[in-house]
XYZ file of N, CA and C in Angstrom:
429
model
N -20.281 157.214 3.991
C -19.205 158.147 4.218
C -19.546 158.970 5.449
N -18.634 159.039 6.358
C -18.862 159.813 7.575
C -18.650 161.293 7.277
N -19.495 162.106 7.831
C -19.387 163.552 7.683
C -19.333 164.137 9.071
N -18.401 165.086 9.275
C -18.356 165.758 10.572
C -19.612 166.563 10.750
N -20.355 166.297 11.784
C -21.533 167.104 12.085
C -21.118 168.101 13.155
N -21.350 169.335 12.898
C -20.937 170.392 13.807
C -22.178 171.082 14.342
N -22.046 171.624 15.526
C -23.147 172.381 16.109
C -23.313 173.700 15.392
N -24.373 174.385 15.720
C -24.664 175.678 15.097
C -23.483 176.623 15.264
N -23.040 177.221 14.176
C -21.938 178.173 14.225
C -20.568 177.525 14.263
N -20.463 176.200 14.097
C -19.174 175.529 14.168
C -18.779 174.988 12.807
N -18.862 175.803 11.803
C -18.511 175.375 10.457
C -17.017 175.185 10.315
N -16.655 174.248 9.506
C -15.258 174.105 9.126
C -14.970 175.178 8.086
N -13.702 175.364 7.760
C -13.352 176.338 6.729
C -14.097 175.986 5.458
N -14.776 176.955 4.871
C -15.518 176.722 3.643
C -16.906 176.174 3.878
N -17.308 175.964 5.138
C -18.659 175.540 5.433
C -18.906 174.057 5.351
N -17.858 173.248 5.272
C -18.084 171.820 5.171
C -16.947 171.058 5.828
N -17.198 169.790 6.098
C -16.184 168.940 6.691
C -15.137 168.614 5.636
N -13.867 168.655 6.045
C -12.809 168.331 5.098
C -12.780 166.831 4.877
N -12.653 166.435 3.646
C -12.598 165.035 3.257
C -11.305 164.811 2.492
N -10.954 163.564 2.276
C -9.822 163.258 1.428
C -10.110 163.777 0.037
N -9.108 164.337 -0.571
C -9.282 164.892 -1.906
C -9.218 163.797 -2.951
N -9.867 164.029 -4.064
C -9.822 163.109 -5.184
C -8.435 163.087 -5.797
N -7.789 164.215 -5.830
C -6.484 164.320 -6.463
C -5.401 163.711 -5.580
N -4.389 163.142 -6.218
C -3.296 162.515 -5.501
C -2.489 163.502 -4.673
N -2.494 164.763 -5.051
C -1.679 165.754 -4.355
C -2.441 166.452 -3.227
N -3.533 165.877 -2.765
C -4.336 166.426 -1.664
C -4.759 167.861 -1.922
N -5.198 168.129 -3.107
C -5.667 169.455 -3.494
C -6.852 169.851 -2.639
N -6.831 171.044 -2.052
C -7.897 171.547 -1.188
C -8.488 172.791 -1.812
N -9.760 172.718 -2.240
C -10.408 173.838 -2.921
C -10.459 175.094 -2.057
N -10.519 174.958 -0.737
C -10.682 176.116 0.134
C -9.407 176.931 0.290
N -8.253 176.309 0.125
C -7.017 176.984 0.455
C -6.158 177.302 -0.764
N -6.628 176.992 -1.954
C -5.830 177.208 -3.146
C -6.449 178.289 -4.010
N -5.580 178.913 -4.789
C -5.998 180.027 -5.633
C -6.295 179.551 -7.043
N -6.714 180.470 -7.884
C -6.987 180.146 -9.291
C -5.718 179.648 -9.972
N -4.554 180.211 -9.602
C -3.289 179.747 -10.180
C -3.036 178.292 -9.826
N -3.352 177.911 -8.582
C -3.175 176.523 -8.159
C -4.097 175.598 -8.940
N -5.341 176.042 -9.176
C -6.280 175.219 -9.951
C -5.782 175.048 -11.380
N -5.187 176.116 -11.953
C -4.633 176.009 -13.296
C -3.469 175.018 -13.313
N -2.642 175.043 -12.286
C -1.542 174.094 -12.178
C -2.067 172.666 -12.114
N -3.141 172.445 -11.356
C -3.755 171.129 -11.260
C -4.258 170.684 -12.631
N -4.900 171.584 -13.359
C -5.401 171.266 -14.696
C -4.235 170.867 -15.599
N -3.100 171.571 -15.511
C -1.926 171.261 -16.306
C -1.384 169.881 -15.950
N -1.372 169.524 -14.653
C -0.926 168.190 -14.237
C -1.796 167.109 -14.839
N -3.116 167.340 -14.853
C -4.025 166.355 -15.447
C -3.714 166.165 -16.924
N -3.488 167.279 -17.637
C -3.210 167.199 -19.070
C -1.907 166.461 -19.320
N -0.865 166.727 -18.506
C 0.405 166.018 -18.665
C 0.256 164.531 -18.411
N -0.565 164.164 -17.419
C -0.782 162.752 -17.121
C -1.455 162.052 -18.301
N -2.418 162.726 -18.935
C -3.090 162.150 -20.110
C -2.106 161.967 -21.259
N -1.248 162.997 -21.479
C -0.287 162.927 -22.570
C 0.748 161.839 -22.335
N 1.049 161.545 -21.066
C 2.033 160.518 -20.731
C 1.471 159.115 -20.912
N 0.213 159.020 -21.326
C -0.373 157.710 -21.568
C -1.168 157.181 -20.406
N -1.240 157.929 -19.336
C -2.006 157.470 -18.182
C -3.495 157.509 -18.422
N -3.938 158.334 -19.364
C -5.362 158.454 -19.641
C -6.093 159.075 -18.479
N -7.349 159.403 -18.671
C -8.116 159.993 -17.582
C -8.365 158.977 -16.481
N -8.309 159.432 -15.276
C -8.558 158.569 -14.126
C -10.063 158.475 -13.909
N -10.592 157.261 -13.876
C -12.021 157.038 -13.687
C -12.366 157.169 -12.209
N -13.514 157.735 -11.948
C -14.004 157.873 -10.581
C -14.702 156.602 -10.133
N -14.538 156.248 -8.875
C -15.361 155.215 -8.265
C -16.598 155.908 -7.707
N -17.602 155.132 -7.313
C -18.814 155.714 -6.726
C -18.481 156.479 -5.448
N -17.630 155.910 -4.606
C -17.276 156.569 -3.341
C -16.549 157.886 -3.587
N -15.630 157.891 -4.534
C -14.899 159.116 -4.836
C -15.816 160.157 -5.458
N -16.721 159.726 -6.333
C -17.681 160.657 -6.935
C -18.521 161.317 -5.845
N -18.930 160.551 -4.836
C -19.700 161.110 -3.730
C -18.925 162.172 -2.975
N -17.663 161.889 -2.665
C -16.836 162.858 -1.932
C -16.612 164.127 -2.750
N -16.347 163.952 -4.044
C -16.089 165.103 -4.910
C -17.341 165.978 -5.020
N -18.494 165.353 -5.237
C -19.743 166.121 -5.357
C -20.083 166.829 -4.049
N -19.852 166.170 -2.923
C -20.094 166.784 -1.617
C -19.295 168.080 -1.494
N -18.046 168.037 -1.890
C -17.189 169.218 -1.813
C -17.665 170.308 -2.783
N -18.037 169.918 -4.002
C -18.529 170.907 -4.975
C -19.780 171.616 -4.450
N -20.738 170.852 -3.931
C -21.993 171.453 -3.451
C -21.717 172.366 -2.259
N -20.874 171.930 -1.330
C -20.539 172.769 -0.180
C -19.876 174.068 -0.630
N -18.953 173.977 -1.581
C -18.266 175.173 -2.086
C -19.229 176.125 -2.780
N -20.132 175.591 -3.585
C -21.037 176.434 -4.364
C -22.151 177.061 -3.533
N -22.703 176.302 -2.588
C -23.834 176.820 -1.817
C -23.401 177.567 -0.569
N -22.248 177.220 -0.002
C -21.805 177.829 1.247
C -22.622 177.355 2.440
N -23.368 176.290 2.273
C -24.226 175.771 3.340
C -23.620 174.507 3.941
N -24.099 174.141 5.137
C -23.644 172.926 5.791
C -24.202 171.711 5.061
N -23.339 170.760 4.763
C -23.783 169.536 4.105
C -23.983 168.453 5.152
N -24.993 167.637 4.958
C -25.281 166.521 5.853
C -24.621 165.248 5.351
N -24.664 165.014 4.065
C -24.054 163.819 3.500
C -24.583 163.522 2.122
N -24.042 162.463 1.547
C -24.441 162.008 0.221
C -25.604 161.048 0.387
N -26.655 161.235 -0.391
C -27.826 160.360 -0.296
C -27.977 159.447 -1.502
N -27.280 159.739 -2.605
C -27.388 158.909 -3.796
C -26.164 159.109 -4.666
N -25.642 158.009 -5.193
C -24.596 158.054 -6.215
C -24.996 157.030 -7.265
N -25.113 157.479 -8.523
C -25.448 156.533 -9.585
C -24.742 156.933 -10.867
N -24.361 155.929 -11.661
C -23.713 156.228 -12.940
C -24.682 156.961 -13.866
N -24.147 157.884 -14.636
C -24.961 158.643 -15.587
C -24.132 158.881 -16.838
N -24.391 158.098 -17.859
C -23.621 158.235 -19.089
C -22.160 157.943 -18.838
N -21.306 158.928 -19.091
C -19.867 158.766 -18.909
C -19.402 159.340 -17.571
N -20.334 159.683 -16.683
C -19.975 160.267 -15.393
C -20.864 159.749 -14.291
N -21.224 160.636 -13.359
C -22.013 160.263 -12.190
C -23.043 161.341 -11.871
N -24.173 160.924 -11.315
C -25.126 161.840 -10.692
C -25.082 161.552 -9.202
N -24.903 162.594 -8.415
C -24.791 162.464 -6.962
C -25.780 163.405 -6.307
N -26.532 162.917 -5.323
C -27.425 163.777 -4.542
C -26.813 164.003 -3.173
N -26.830 165.268 -2.748
C -26.234 165.675 -1.481
C -27.298 166.385 -0.655
N -27.421 166.003 0.621
C -28.372 166.643 1.534
C -27.680 167.829 2.210
N -28.353 168.979 2.200
C -27.797 170.243 2.692
C -28.777 170.867 3.683
N -28.254 171.503 4.738
C -29.106 172.243 5.673
C -29.348 173.625 5.074
N -30.569 173.864 4.634
C -30.932 175.149 4.035
C -31.167 176.220 5.098
N -31.769 175.819 6.223
C -32.118 176.769 7.276
C -32.060 176.068 8.628
N -31.200 176.565 9.525
C -31.082 176.002 10.874
C -32.198 176.537 11.765
N -32.787 175.684 12.569
C -33.819 176.062 13.542
C -33.507 175.413 14.877
N -34.117 175.958 15.926
C -34.033 175.354 17.254
C -35.449 174.972 17.634
N -35.725 173.714 17.913
C -34.820 172.568 17.872
C -34.494 172.180 16.427
N -33.448 171.369 16.273
C -32.980 171.009 14.933
C -34.009 170.221 14.132
N -35.017 169.672 14.789
C -36.060 168.953 14.047
C -36.841 169.903 13.142
N -36.714 171.214 13.351
C -37.369 172.207 12.503
C -36.504 172.683 11.345
N -35.268 172.163 11.228
C -34.383 172.555 10.127
C -35.042 172.290 8.781
N -34.751 173.158 7.826
C -35.143 172.905 6.449
C -33.942 172.304 5.733
N -34.146 171.136 5.133
C -33.084 170.454 4.401
C -33.376 170.533 2.910
N -32.344 170.437 2.128
C -32.488 170.426 0.676
C -31.669 169.308 0.088
N -32.125 168.805 -1.025
C -31.366 167.801 -1.772
C -30.879 168.476 -3.051
N -29.572 168.437 -3.262
C -28.962 168.973 -4.469
C -28.429 167.811 -5.293
N -28.676 167.845 -6.594
C -28.148 166.840 -7.514
C -26.986 167.465 -8.272
N -25.858 166.762 -8.282
C -24.675 167.224 -9.003
C -24.347 166.208 -10.087
N -24.090 166.696 -11.292
C -23.662 165.843 -12.399
C -22.167 166.048 -12.592
N -21.415 164.946 -12.510
C -19.963 164.983 -12.662
C -19.570 164.263 -13.934
N -18.498 164.729 -14.565
C -17.976 163.984 -15.702
C -17.091 162.853 -15.184
N -16.465 162.116 -16.065
C -15.695 160.934 -15.664
C -14.455 161.265 -14.848
N -14.036 162.533 -14.834
C -12.853 162.933 -14.083
C -13.186 163.662 -12.787
N -14.474 163.853 -12.486
C -14.860 164.507 -11.245
C -15.116 165.992 -11.373
N -15.056 166.510 -12.579
C -15.361 167.921 -12.778
C -16.865 168.106 -12.792
N -17.329 169.171 -12.156
C -18.755 169.462 -12.080
C -19.267 169.941 -13.434
N -20.297 169.274 -13.938
C -20.917 169.653 -15.196
C -22.130 170.540 -14.919
N -22.953 170.154 -13.920
C -24.112 170.957 -13.537
C -24.552 170.552 -12.136
N -25.339 171.429 -11.517
C -25.962 171.090 -10.237
C -27.275 171.825 -10.136
N -28.158 171.295 -9.294
C -29.471 171.915 -9.105
C -30.054 171.445 -7.789
N -30.902 172.302 -7.195
C -31.637 171.876 -6.003
C -32.861 171.122 -6.495
N -33.009 169.905 -5.999
C -34.087 169.037 -6.457
C -35.338 169.242 -5.614
N -35.168 169.388 -4.289
C -36.329 169.569 -3.407
C -35.862 170.046 -2.035
N -36.811 170.544 -1.247
C -36.572 170.902 0.145
C -37.656 170.265 0.995
N -37.347 170.079 2.286
C -38.307 169.484 3.220
C -37.838 169.763 4.640
N -38.749 169.631 5.599
C -38.417 169.799 7.015
C -37.799 168.510 7.541
N -36.775 168.629 8.365
C -36.082 167.480 8.913
C -37.055 166.522 9.622
N -37.963 167.049 10.411
C -38.873 166.213 11.194
C -39.834 165.421 10.305
N -40.114 165.910 9.122
C -41.051 165.228 8.222
C -40.361 164.172 7.388
N -39.058 164.266 7.223
C -38.334 163.285 6.443
C -38.435 163.531 4.949
N -37.662 162.800 4.238
C -37.605 162.925 2.791
C -38.514 161.882 2.169
N -39.532 162.308 1.454
C -40.469 161.376 0.847
C -40.220 161.230 -0.654
N -39.313 162.029 -1.195
C -39.041 161.970 -2.628
C -37.847 161.095 -2.917
N -37.493 161.018 -4.163
C -36.330 160.259 -4.558
C -36.234 160.165 -6.063
N -35.121 159.721 -6.525
C -34.899 159.596 -7.948
C -35.653 158.398 -8.493
N -35.763 157.347 -7.701
C -36.408 156.116 -8.188
C -37.855 156.058 -7.810
């Protein structure tokens, strides 16, 4: 998945690159209010009642959704998704985040955040798994 990489101080609204939304109505977390989120929740419930059932996430969609959740929660610049794997009835997604910008950028501190999503893309939990310097690379991993 391509992510807009911006220079220092060139954040997009909400601190992350805008991606296609998981929802069919192009729901944007940065520009909608709590009332809009409640309306979205009501639409999901009506779709389930109409027999459509819950919409299952693909790996690619789970990655995009988790990227947006982590960017919204941390307020930090995201680099991209580094792992997507099924977990029970949902997904575990790891997202690389710039924790601290330095000049030169090889001195940046990066972090890996793991997000657990349910089968509909709602965030169940998230946590920072590790941090490391960009120049040293990531030596850890889930496997």
